[in-house]
GROMACS .gro file of N, CA and C in nm:
model
  246
    1MET      N    1 -11.615  -9.420  -5.955
    1MET     CA    2 -11.686  -9.408  -5.830
    1MET      C    3 -11.598  -9.444  -5.711
    2GLY      N    4 -11.505  -9.532  -5.733
    2GLY     CA    5 -11.415  -9.571  -5.625
    2GLY      C    6 -11.323  -9.459  -5.583
    3MET      N    7 -11.299  -9.366  -5.669
    3MET     CA    8 -11.211  -9.253  -5.637
    3MET      C    9 -11.271  -9.162  -5.531
    4CYS      N   10 -11.398  -9.145  -5.536
    4CYS     CA   11 -11.465  -9.056  -5.444
    4CYS      C   12 -11.455  -9.106  -5.299
    5THR      N   13 -11.460  -9.233  -5.278
    5THR     CA   14 -11.456  -9.286  -5.142
    5THR      C   15 -11.316  -9.283  -5.084
    6SER      N   16 -11.213  -9.281  -5.169
    6SER     CA   17 -11.077  -9.283  -5.115
    6SER      C   18 -11.040  -9.150  -5.050
    7CYS      N   19 -11.098  -9.040  -5.092
    7CYS     CA   20 -11.061  -8.911  -5.033
    7CYS      C   21 -11.149  -8.874  -4.914
    8CYS      N   22 -11.259  -8.938  -4.897
    8CYS     CA   23 -11.352  -8.901  -4.790
    8CYS      C   24 -11.322  -8.969  -4.657
    9GLY      N   25 -11.273  -9.088  -4.661
    9GLY     CA   26 -11.254  -9.162  -4.537
    9GLY      C   27 -11.110  -9.158  -4.489
   10ASN      N   28 -11.088  -9.199  -4.365
   10ASN     CA   29 -10.954  -9.209  -4.310
   10ASN      C   30 -10.896  -9.344  -4.349
   11SER      N   31 -10.795  -9.341  -4.429
   11SER     CA   32 -10.732  -9.468  -4.469
   11SER      C   33 -10.618  -9.501  -4.374
   12ALA      N   34 -10.568  -9.621  -4.385
   12ALA     CA   35 -10.458  -9.665  -4.300
   12ALA      C   36 -10.330  -9.589  -4.332
   13GLU      N   37 -10.314  -9.546  -4.457
   13GLU     CA   38 -10.194  -9.471  -4.496
   13GLU      C   39 -10.190  -9.335  -4.429
   14GLU      N   40 -10.303  -9.270  -4.415
   14GLU     CA   41 -10.307  -9.139  -4.351
   14GLU      C   42 -10.273  -9.149  -4.203
   15ALA      N   43 -10.307  -9.256  -4.139
   15ALA     CA   44 -10.279  -9.273  -3.997
   15ALA      C   45 -10.130  -9.290  -3.973
   16ASN      N   46 -10.053  -9.339  -4.070
   16ASN     CA   47  -9.910  -9.364  -4.053
   16ASN      C   48  -9.822  -9.250  -4.108
   17LEU      N   49  -9.879  -9.135  -4.134
   17LEU     CA   50  -9.799  -9.024  -4.185
   17LEU      C   51  -9.701  -8.971  -4.081
   18MET      N   52  -9.736  -8.975  -3.956
   18MET     CA   53  -9.649  -8.925  -3.849
   18MET      C   54  -9.556  -9.037  -3.804
   19PRO      N   55  -9.423  -9.016  -3.814
   19PRO     CA   56  -9.331  -9.121  -3.771
   19PRO      C   57  -9.328  -9.132  -3.619
   20SER      N   58  -9.276  -9.242  -3.571
   20SER     CA   59  -9.269  -9.263  -3.426
   20SER      C   60  -9.171  -9.160  -3.367
   21PRO      N   61  -9.182  -9.135  -3.238
   21PRO     CA   62  -9.092  -9.037  -3.174
   21PRO      C   63  -8.943  -9.073  -3.191
   22GLU      N   64  -8.910  -9.201  -3.185
   22GLU     CA   65  -8.770  -9.242  -3.202
   22GLU      C   66  -8.722  -9.214  -3.344
   23GLU      N   67  -8.808  -9.246  -3.442
   23GLU     CA   68  -8.773  -9.222  -3.582
   23GLU      C   69  -8.758  -9.071  -3.608
   24ARG      N   70  -8.849  -8.994  -3.553
   24ARG     CA   71  -8.843  -8.849  -3.570
   24ARG      C   72  -8.717  -8.791  -3.507
   25ARG      N   73  -8.681  -8.838  -3.388
   25ARG     CA   74  -8.561  -8.793  -3.320
   25ARG      C   75  -8.437  -8.824  -3.403
   26ARG      N   76  -8.434  -8.944  -3.462
   26ARG     CA   77  -8.320  -8.985  -3.545
   26ARG      C   78  -8.311  -8.897  -3.669
   27GLN      N   79  -8.426  -8.866  -3.730
   27GLN     CA   80  -8.427  -8.780  -3.847
   27GLN      C   81  -8.377  -8.639  -3.813
   28GLN      N   82  -8.416  -8.590  -3.696
   28GLN     CA   83  -8.372  -8.457  -3.655
   28GLN      C   84  -8.222  -8.455  -3.629
   29LEU      N   85  -8.169  -8.562  -3.568
   29LEU     CA   86  -8.025  -8.569  -3.546
   29LEU      C   87  -7.948  -8.575  -3.678
   30ASP      N   88  -7.999  -8.653  -3.773
   30ASP     CA   89  -7.936  -8.661  -3.905
   30ASP      C   90  -7.936  -8.525  -3.973
   31ALA      N   91  -8.047  -8.455  -3.966
   31ALA     CA   92  -8.057  -8.323  -4.028
   31ALA      C   93  -7.962  -8.224  -3.961
   32ALA      N   94  -7.951  -8.229  -3.830
   32ALA     CA   95  -7.860  -8.139  -3.758
   32ALA      C   96  -7.715  -8.167  -3.796
   33GLU      N   97  -7.678  -8.293  -3.807
   33GLU     CA   98  -7.542  -8.330  -3.847
   33GLU      C   99  -7.513  -8.282  -3.989
   34LYS      N  100  -7.609  -8.296  -4.077
   34LYS     CA  101  -7.591  -8.251  -4.215
   34LYS      C  102  -7.573  -8.099  -4.220
   35ARG      N  103  -7.652  -8.026  -4.142
   35ARG     CA  104  -7.637  -7.880  -4.138
   35ARG      C  105  -7.501  -7.839  -4.084
   36ARG      N  106  -7.453  -7.910  -3.981
   36ARG     CA  107  -7.322  -7.880  -3.923
   36ARG      C  108  -7.211  -7.899  -4.026
   37GLN      N  109  -7.217  -8.009  -4.099
   37GLN     CA  110  -7.115  -8.036  -4.201
   37GLN      C  111  -7.120  -7.933  -4.313
   38GLU      N  112  -7.238  -7.893  -4.354
   38GLU     CA  113  -7.252  -7.792  -4.459
   38GLU      C  114  -7.197  -7.658  -4.413
   39ASN      N  115  -7.219  -7.623  -4.287
   39ASN     CA  116  -7.168  -7.496  -4.235
   39ASN      C  117  -7.016  -7.496  -4.227
   40GLU      N  118  -6.956  -7.612  -4.197
   40GLU     CA  119  -6.811  -7.619  -4.188
   40GLU      C  120  -6.745  -7.594  -4.323
   41THR      N  121  -6.807  -7.639  -4.430
   41THR     CA  122  -6.747  -7.627  -4.561
   41THR      C  123  -6.810  -7.517  -4.645
   42ARG      N  124  -6.892  -7.434  -4.584
   42ARG     CA  125  -6.958  -7.328  -4.658
   42ARG      C  126  -6.855  -7.229  -4.711
   43GLY      N  127  -6.861  -7.202  -4.840
   43GLY     CA  128  -6.770  -7.108  -4.902
   43GLY      C  129  -6.639  -7.171  -4.946
   44VAL      N  130  -6.611  -7.292  -4.907
   44VAL     CA  131  -6.488  -7.360  -4.944
   44VAL      C  132  -6.522  -7.466  -5.047
   45LYS      N  133  -6.466  -7.450  -5.167
   45LYS     CA  134  -6.495  -7.546  -5.274
   45LYS      C  135  -6.403  -7.667  -5.266
   46ASN      N  136  -6.275  -7.642  -5.239
   46ASN     CA  137  -6.179  -7.751  -5.235
   46ASN      C  138  -6.108  -7.748  -5.100
   47LEU      N  139  -6.147  -7.834  -5.010
   47LEU     CA  140  -6.095  -7.834  -4.874
   47LEU      C  141  -5.947  -7.869  -4.871
   48ASP      N  142  -5.902  -7.958  -4.961
   48ASP     CA  143  -5.761  -7.996  -4.964
   48ASP      C  144  -5.672  -7.878  -5.001
   49SER      N  145  -5.715  -7.797  -5.096
   49SER     CA  146  -5.633  -7.682  -5.135
   49SER      C  147  -5.624  -7.581  -5.020
   50VAL      N  148  -5.728  -7.567  -4.943
   50VAL     CA  149  -5.726  -7.477  -4.827
   50VAL      C  150  -5.625  -7.527  -4.725
   51ARG      N  151  -5.624  -7.657  -4.699
   51ARG     CA  152  -5.528  -7.714  -4.604
   51ARG      C  153  -5.385  -7.695  -4.653
   52ARG      N  154  -5.362  -7.718  -4.783
   52ARG     CA  155  -5.227  -7.699  -4.838
   52ARG      C  156  -5.184  -7.554  -4.824
   53GLN      N  157  -5.273  -7.461  -4.851
   53GLN     CA  158  -5.241  -7.319  -4.840
   53GLN      C  159  -5.209  -7.283  -4.695
   54GLN      N  160  -5.281  -7.338  -4.600
   54GLN     CA  161  -5.253  -7.312  -4.459
   54GLN      C  162  -5.118  -7.367  -4.420
   55GLN      N  163  -5.082  -7.486  -4.471
   55GLN     CA  164  -4.951  -7.544  -4.442
   55GLN      C  165  -4.840  -7.459  -4.503
   56ARG      N  166  -4.860  -7.411  -4.627
   56ARG     CA  167  -4.760  -7.324  -4.690
   56ARG      C  168  -4.740  -7.197  -4.609
   57THR      N  169  -4.849  -7.138  -4.565
   57THR     CA  170  -4.841  -7.014  -4.487
   57THR      C  171  -4.767  -7.038  -4.356
   58ALA      N  172  -4.798  -7.147  -4.288
   58ALA     CA  173  -4.730  -7.179  -4.163
   58ALA      C  174  -4.581  -7.204  -4.186
   59GLU      N  175  -4.546  -7.273  -4.294
   59GLU     CA  176  -4.406  -7.300  -4.326
   59GLU      C  177  -4.333  -7.169  -4.357
   60LEU      N  178  -4.394  -7.080  -4.433
   60LEU     CA  179  -4.333  -6.952  -4.465
   60LEU      C  180  -4.310  -6.869  -4.339
   61GLU      N  181  -4.408  -6.867  -4.251
   61GLU     CA  182  -4.393  -6.793  -4.126
   61GLU      C  183  -4.282  -6.852  -4.041
   62ARG      N  184  -4.271  -6.984  -4.038
   62ARG     CA  185  -4.165  -7.049  -3.961
   62ARG      C  186  -4.028  -7.014  -4.019
   63ARG      N  187  -4.016  -7.016  -4.151
   63ARG     CA  188  -3.888  -6.982  -4.215
   63ARG      C  189  -3.851  -6.836  -4.189
   64GLU      N  190  -3.949  -6.748  -4.196
   64GLU     CA  191  -3.921  -6.608  -4.168
   64GLU      C  192  -3.876  -6.588  -4.024
   65ALA      N  193  -3.938  -6.659  -3.931
   65ALA     CA  194  -3.899  -6.649  -3.790
   65ALA      C  195  -3.758  -6.703  -3.771
   66ASP      N  196  -3.724  -6.814  -3.836
   66ASP     CA  197  -3.589  -6.871  -3.826
   66ASP      C  198  -3.486  -6.774  -3.884
   67ALA      N  199  -3.517  -6.714  -3.996
   67ALA     CA  200  -3.426  -6.620  -4.060
   67ALA      C  201  -3.406  -6.496  -3.972
   68ALA      N  202  -3.510  -6.451  -3.909
   68ALA     CA  203  -3.500  -6.334  -3.822
   68ALA      C  204  -3.413  -6.365  -3.700
   69ARG      N  205  -3.423  -6.486  -3.646
   69ARG     CA  206  -3.341  -6.524  -3.531
   69ARG      C  207  -3.194  -6.538  -3.570
   70GLN      N  208  -3.168  -6.595  -3.685
   70GLN     CA  209  -3.031  -6.621  -3.726
   70GLN      C  210  -2.961  -6.496  -3.778
   71GLY      N  211  -3.029  -6.422  -3.860
   71GLY     CA  212  -2.964  -6.311  -3.928
   71GLY      C  213  -2.977  -6.178  -3.859
   72GLY      N  214  -3.061  -6.165  -3.768
   72GLY     CA  215  -3.083  -6.035  -3.704
   72GLY      C  216  -3.144  -5.939  -3.805
   73ASN      N  217  -3.080  -5.823  -3.822
   73ASN     CA  218  -3.132  -5.723  -3.916
   73ASN      C  219  -3.055  -5.721  -4.047
   74SER      N  220  -2.960  -5.810  -4.064
   74SER     CA  221  -2.880  -5.808  -4.187
   74SER      C  222  -2.960  -5.865  -4.303
   75PRO      N  223  -2.941  -5.809  -4.423
   75PRO     CA  224  -3.014  -5.860  -4.537
   75PRO      C  225  -2.963  -5.998  -4.579
   76THR      N  226  -3.049  -6.077  -4.634
   76THR     CA  227  -3.009  -6.211  -4.674
   76THR      C  228  -2.944  -6.212  -4.812
   77LEU      N  229  -2.971  -6.112  -4.896
   77LEU     CA  230  -2.908  -6.102  -5.027
   77LEU      C  231  -2.807  -5.989  -5.026
   78ARG      N  232  -2.692  -6.012  -5.090
   78ARG     CA  233  -2.590  -5.909  -5.098
   78ARG      C  234  -2.555  -5.884  -5.242
   79TRP      N  235  -2.539  -5.759  -5.275
   79TRP     CA  236  -2.500  -5.722  -5.410
   79TRP      C  237  -2.348  -5.729  -5.421
   80GLN      N  238  -2.304  -5.786  -5.530
   80GLN     CA  239  -2.160  -5.790  -5.556
   80GLN      C  240  -2.131  -5.712  -5.682
   81THR      N  241  -2.036  -5.624  -5.674
   81THR     CA  242  -1.995  -5.549  -5.793
   81THR      C  243  -1.851  -5.583  -5.826
   82SER      N  244  -1.821  -5.593  -5.952
   82SER     CA  245  -1.684  -5.623  -5.988
   82SER      C  246  -1.627  -5.519  -6.080
   0.00000   0.00000   0.00000
């Protein structure tokens, strides 16, 4: 019989379902920050490997640019026949 009265009346727990405006604002900021972080890493499984690959690419481009400045149009490898 006690069960029937718990669903019919307004209990104190039902009145506290809505958080305060400050708490709600904080929750929204936390959720927005979480979404931003997820979007930054979306599609990337290993962020460190991506950074290493970017560094390798930049190093290769730098070496190619240095070689082009130093060597002009001459090939870097020469065939030798004996």
